Amino acid sequence: MSNTETLQKWAIDPTHTEVQIKVKHLVISTVTGSFKEFSGDVQSQEDDFDGAEINFTIDAASIDTNNPDRDAHLRSDDFFGVEKYPEIKFTDGELKKVSDGDYKLTGNLTIKEETKEVTLDVDYGGTVKDPWGNNRAGFEIEGKINRKDFGLTWNTVTEAGGLMVSDDVRLLINVQVVAEG
């Protein structure tokens, strides 16, 4: 960004943000996991966020699927390996406007030291001033990754010959940011 005089920094509001993953289990149902601890920032020169820069970090150990045994397995070396790889990072993200309200977010996703460029669909909900005078903006972000691209390769075959866990992971992120300064 060339003109830092008009650069607006935004912080993620964790109380109004949800970070979820959805994975098919036994091919017949979907398991949802939520990450409870994360942080990030947005920097934008444009009021409509076109060209905004985005960075986001997730505490991998904060995964919650409403099943303590499954959560422990997800934290183990079979999946996230949180002892060695405590963070999931999205860096160098750039938001590009496609049409009114529709954007693409492209950046580098790193899980277990495997970094891949990903592009996610974004619905920009708009910007408003809250009752306390803070400017806030909202975004709904969706996309899909292949977990094996990031070293999450554990699986087992069921009695019927199917796989227990799908390779495809859906990302669903609802983000609210608040202007700093």
C-alpha positions as YAML, in Angstrom:
chain: A
units: angstrom
residues:
- id: 1
  name: MET
  ca: [0.00, 0.00, 0.00]
- id: 2
  name: SER
  ca: [1.50, 3.26, -1.08]
- id: 3
  name: ASN
  ca: [-0.41, 5.91, 0.84]
- id: 4
  name: THR
  ca: [-0.20, 5.13, 4.57]
- id: 5
  name: GLU
  ca: [-2.00, 8.38, 5.46]
- id: 6
  name: THR
  ca: [-5.37, 6.83, 4.61]
- id: 7
  name: LEU
  ca: [-4.54, 3.33, 5.87]
- id: 8
  name: GLN
  ca: [-7.22, 2.10, 8.29]
- id: 9
  name: LYS
  ca: [-6.38, -0.71, 10.67]
- id: 10
  name: TRP
  ca: [-9.13, -3.03, 11.90]
- id: 11
  name: ALA
  ca: [-8.95, -5.59, 14.71]
- id: 12
  name: ILE
  ca: [-10.94, -8.80, 14.78]
- id: 13
  name: ASP
  ca: [-13.66, -8.74, 17.44]
- id: 14
  name: PRO
  ca: [-13.44, -12.24, 18.95]
- id: 15
  name: THR
  ca: [-16.83, -11.97, 20.67]
- id: 16
  name: HIS
  ca: [-18.55, -11.49, 17.30]
- id: 17
  name: THR
  ca: [-16.42, -13.87, 15.23]
- id: 18
  name: GLU
  ca: [-16.78, -17.61, 14.61]
- id: 19
  name: VAL
  ca: [-14.21, -19.91, 13.01]
- id: 20
  name: GLN
  ca: [-15.57, -23.32, 12.03]
- id: 21
  name: ILE
  ca: [-14.56, -26.37, 10.04]
- id: 22
  name: LYS
  ca: [-16.93, -29.03, 8.72]
- id: 23
  name: VAL
  ca: [-15.80, -32.52, 7.73]
- id: 24
  name: LYS
  ca: [-17.78, -35.51, 6.49]
- id: 25
  name: HIS
  ca: [-17.65, -38.43, 8.91]
- id: 26
  name: LEU
  ca: [-18.28, -41.96, 7.62]
- id: 27
  name: VAL
  ca: [-19.53, -40.28, 4.41]
- id: 28
  name: ILE
  ca: [-23.02, -40.01, 5.90]
- id: 29
  name: SER
  ca: [-22.84, -37.06, 8.30]
- id: 30
  name: THR
  ca: [-20.90, -33.89, 9.00]
- id: 31
  name: VAL
  ca: [-18.89, -33.05, 12.10]
- id: 32
  name: THR
  ca: [-18.45, -29.38, 12.98]
- id: 33
  name: GLY
  ca: [-15.49, -28.03, 14.89]
- id: 34
  name: SER
  ca: [-15.02, -24.51, 16.21]
- id: 35
  name: PHE
  ca: [-11.76, -22.80, 17.07]
- id: 36
  name: LYS
  ca: [-12.22, -20.75, 20.25]
- id: 37
  name: GLU
  ca: [-8.93, -18.78, 20.27]
- id: 38
  name: PHE
  ca: [-7.76, -16.65, 17.34]
- id: 39
  name: SER
  ca: [-6.54, -13.19, 16.45]
- id: 40
  name: GLY
  ca: [-6.01, -11.15, 13.35]
- id: 41
  name: ASP
  ca: [-6.02, -7.80, 11.68]
- id: 42
  name: VAL
  ca: [-7.16, -6.08, 8.52]
- id: 43
  name: GLN
  ca: [-5.57, -3.06, 6.89]
- id: 44
  name: SER
  ca: [-7.44, -1.19, 4.20]
- id: 45
  name: GLN
  ca: [-7.12, 2.02, 2.26]
- id: 46
  name: GLU
  ca: [-10.55, 1.71, 0.65]
- id: 47
  name: ASP
  ca: [-13.89, 2.11, 2.44]
- id: 48
  name: ASP
  ca: [-15.20, -0.99, 0.63]
- id: 49
  name: PHE
  ca: [-12.14, -3.08, 1.67]
- id: 50
  name: ASP
  ca: [-11.07, -3.73, -1.95]
- id: 51
  name: GLY
  ca: [-7.35, -4.57, -1.75]
- id: 52
  name: ALA
  ca: [-7.38, -4.97, 2.03]
- id: 53
  name: GLU
  ca: [-4.53, -6.90, 3.61]
- id: 54
  name: ILE
  ca: [-5.50, -9.65, 6.07]
- id: 55
  name: ASN
  ca: [-3.55, -11.78, 8.54]
- id: 56
  name: PHE
  ca: [-5.12, -14.31, 10.89]
- id: 57
  name: THR
  ca: [-3.78, -16.74, 13.50]
- id: 58
  name: ILE
  ca: [-5.65, -19.62, 15.14]
- id: 59
  name: ASP
  ca: [-4.65, -21.46, 18.31]
- id: 60
  name: ALA
  ca: [-4.86, -25.04, 16.99]
- id: 61
  name: ALA
  ca: [-5.37, -26.45, 20.51]
- id: 62
  name: SER
  ca: [-8.59, -24.45, 20.85]
- id: 63
  name: ILE
  ca: [-10.51, -26.85, 18.56]
- id: 64
  name: ASP
  ca: [-13.87, -27.84, 20.03]
- id: 65
  name: THR
  ca: [-16.18, -30.45, 18.43]
- id: 66
  name: ASN
  ca: [-18.31, -31.03, 21.54]
- id: 67
  name: ASN
  ca: [-16.53, -34.36, 22.07]
- id: 68
  name: PRO
  ca: [-13.44, -34.32, 24.38]
- id: 69
  name: ASP
  ca: [-12.04, -37.61, 23.02]
- id: 70
  name: ARG
  ca: [-12.32, -36.43, 19.40]
- id: 71
  name: ASP
  ca: [-10.83, -33.04, 20.35]
- id: 72
  name: ALA
  ca: [-7.85, -34.78, 21.98]
- id: 73
  name: HIS
  ca: [-7.37, -36.87, 18.82]
- id: 74
  name: LEU
  ca: [-7.50, -33.73, 16.66]
- id: 75
  name: ARG
  ca: [-4.83, -32.10, 18.87]
- id: 76
  name: SER
  ca: [-2.58, -35.18, 18.56]
- id: 77
  name: ASP
  ca: [0.11, -35.81, 15.95]
- id: 78
  name: ASP
  ca: [-2.47, -37.69, 13.85]
- id: 79
  name: PHE
  ca: [-3.99, -34.29, 12.99]
- id: 80
  name: PHE
  ca: [-2.89, -30.81, 14.16]
- id: 81
  name: GLY
  ca: [0.07, -31.89, 16.33]
- id: 82
  name: VAL
  ca: [-0.45, -28.89, 18.61]
- id: 83
  name: GLU
  ca: [2.63, -29.58, 20.75]
- id: 84
  name: LYS
  ca: [4.92, -29.00, 17.77]
- id: 85
  name: TYR
  ca: [2.59, -26.83, 15.63]
- id: 86
  name: PRO
  ca: [0.53, -24.65, 18.00]
- id: 87
  name: GLU
  ca: [-0.72, -22.18, 15.38]
- id: 88
  name: ILE
  ca: [-2.61, -22.24, 12.12]
- id: 89
  name: LYS
  ca: [-1.77, -19.12, 10.14]
- id: 90
  name: PHE
  ca: [-3.32, -17.24, 7.24]
- id: 91
  name: THR
  ca: [-0.84, -14.63, 5.99]
- id: 92
  name: ASP
  ca: [-0.40, -12.20, 3.13]
- id: 93
  name: GLY
  ca: [-4.14, -12.27, 2.53]
- id: 94
  name: GLU
  ca: [-5.57, -9.88, -0.03]
- id: 95
  name: LEU
  ca: [-9.26, -9.13, -0.42]
- id: 96
  name: LYS
  ca: [-10.40, -8.39, -3.99]
- id: 97
  name: LYS
  ca: [-13.84, -7.09, -4.91]
- id: 98
  name: VAL
  ca: [-15.60, -9.17, -7.58]
- id: 99
  name: SER
  ca: [-18.98, -7.37, -7.48]
- id: 100
  name: ASP
  ca: [-21.12, -5.57, -4.91]
- id: 101
  name: GLY
  ca: [-20.67, -7.50, -1.68]
- id: 102
  name: ASP
  ca: [-18.83, -10.41, -3.34]
- id: 103
  name: TYR
  ca: [-15.09, -10.73, -2.83]
- id: 104
  name: LYS
  ca: [-12.28, -13.26, -3.12]
- id: 105
  name: LEU
  ca: [-9.70, -13.61, -0.36]
- id: 106
  name: THR
  ca: [-6.38, -15.10, -1.45]
- id: 107
  name: GLY
  ca: [-3.52, -15.79, 0.93]
- id: 108
  name: ASN
  ca: [-1.14, -18.35, 2.37]
- id: 109
  name: LEU
  ca: [-2.59, -20.92, 4.76]
- id: 110
  name: THR
  ca: [-0.08, -22.74, 6.97]
- id: 111
  name: ILE
  ca: [-0.96, -25.86, 8.93]
- id: 112
  name: LYS
  ca: [1.81, -28.07, 10.39]
- id: 113
  name: GLU
  ca: [4.48, -26.05, 8.50]
- id: 114
  name: GLU
  ca: [2.79, -26.85, 5.16]
- id: 115
  name: THR
  ca: [1.93, -23.61, 3.35]
- id: 116
  name: LYS
  ca: [-0.43, -23.46, 0.40]
- id: 117
  name: GLU
  ca: [-2.10, -20.56, -1.34]
- id: 118
  name: VAL
  ca: [-5.87, -20.68, -0.91]
- id: 119
  name: THR
  ca: [-8.70, -18.57, -2.30]
- id: 120
  name: LEU
  ca: [-11.90, -18.19, -0.30]
- id: 121
  name: ASP
  ca: [-15.29, -16.68, -1.14]
- id: 122
  name: VAL
  ca: [-16.25, -13.63, 0.91]
- id: 123
  name: ASP
  ca: [-19.59, -11.93, 1.40]
- id: 124
  name: TYR
  ca: [-19.03, -8.40, 2.71]
- id: 125
  name: GLY
  ca: [-22.00, -7.50, 4.90]
- id: 126
  name: GLY
  ca: [-21.20, -3.81, 5.15]
- id: 127
  name: THR
  ca: [-19.90, -1.28, 7.64]
- id: 128
  name: VAL
  ca: [-21.86, 0.39, 10.45]
- id: 129
  name: LYS
  ca: [-21.25, 2.57, 13.47]
- id: 130
  name: ASP
  ca: [-22.19, 0.80, 16.70]
- id: 131
  name: PRO
  ca: [-24.01, 2.55, 19.59]
- id: 132
  name: TRP
  ca: [-20.64, 3.44, 21.18]
- id: 133
  name: GLY
  ca: [-19.32, 5.19, 18.08]
- id: 134
  name: ASN
  ca: [-17.06, 2.40, 16.80]
- id: 135
  name: ASN
  ca: [-16.95, 1.57, 13.10]
- id: 136
  name: ARG
  ca: [-17.52, -2.15, 12.50]
- id: 137
  name: ALA
  ca: [-17.53, -4.30, 9.38]
- id: 138
  name: GLY
  ca: [-18.76, -7.84, 8.84]
- id: 139
  name: PHE
  ca: [-17.70, -10.63, 6.50]
- id: 140
  name: GLU
  ca: [-18.81, -14.22, 5.88]
- id: 141
  name: ILE
  ca: [-15.97, -16.34, 4.48]
- id: 142
  name: GLU
  ca: [-16.34, -19.80, 2.95]
- id: 143
  name: GLY
  ca: [-14.02, -22.19, 1.22]
- id: 144
  name: LYS
  ca: [-12.76, -25.73, 1.00]
- id: 145
  name: ILE
  ca: [-9.31, -27.24, 1.43]
- id: 146
  name: ASN
  ca: [-7.93, -30.76, 1.14]
- id: 147
  name: ARG
  ca: [-6.56, -31.64, 4.58]
- id: 148
  name: LYS
  ca: [-3.92, -33.94, 3.07]
- id: 149
  name: ASP
  ca: [-2.31, -30.89, 1.40]
- id: 150
  name: PHE
  ca: [-1.42, -29.76, 4.93]
- id: 151
  name: GLY
  ca: [-0.09, -33.04, 6.34]
- id: 152
  name: LEU
  ca: [-3.38, -34.07, 7.99]
- id: 153
  name: THR
  ca: [-3.34, -37.57, 6.53]
- id: 154
  name: TRP
  ca: [-4.71, -39.83, 9.27]
- id: 155
  name: ASN
  ca: [-7.67, -41.97, 8.28]
- id: 156
  name: THR
  ca: [-9.04, -45.46, 8.70]
- id: 157
  name: VAL
  ca: [-11.19, -47.72, 6.56]
- id: 158
  name: THR
  ca: [-14.60, -48.72, 7.88]
- id: 159
  name: GLU
  ca: [-16.00, -52.23, 7.86]
- id: 160
  name: ALA
  ca: [-17.95, -51.35, 4.69]
- id: 161
  name: GLY
  ca: [-14.76, -50.18, 2.97]
- id: 162
  name: GLY
  ca: [-15.36, -46.42, 3.20]
- id: 163
  name: LEU
  ca: [-13.10, -43.85, 4.80]
- id: 164
  name: MET
  ca: [-13.88, -42.55, 8.26]
- id: 165
  name: VAL
  ca: [-12.88, -38.92, 7.56]
- id: 166
  name: SER
  ca: [-13.29, -37.00, 4.30]
- id: 167
  name: ASP
  ca: [-10.25, -35.33, 2.76]
- id: 168
  name: ASP
  ca: [-12.29, -32.18, 2.07]
- id: 169
  name: VAL
  ca: [-12.63, -29.66, 4.89]
- id: 170
  name: ARG
  ca: [-15.13, -26.82, 4.58]
- id: 171
  name: LEU
  ca: [-14.15, -23.53, 6.18]
- id: 172
  name: LEU
  ca: [-16.89, -21.25, 7.52]
- id: 173
  name: ILE
  ca: [-15.76, -18.02, 9.11]
- id: 174
  name: ASN
  ca: [-17.99, -15.16, 10.24]
- id: 175
  name: VAL
  ca: [-15.82, -12.16, 11.08]
- id: 176
  name: GLN
  ca: [-16.59, -8.82, 12.61]
- id: 177
  name: VAL
  ca: [-13.81, -6.22, 12.72]
- id: 178
  name: VAL
  ca: [-13.68, -2.92, 14.56]
- id: 179
  name: ALA
  ca: [-11.72, 0.11, 13.40]
- id: 180
  name: GLU
  ca: [-8.69, 1.04, 15.48]
- id: 181
  name: GLY
  ca: [-7.79, 4.60, 16.31]
...
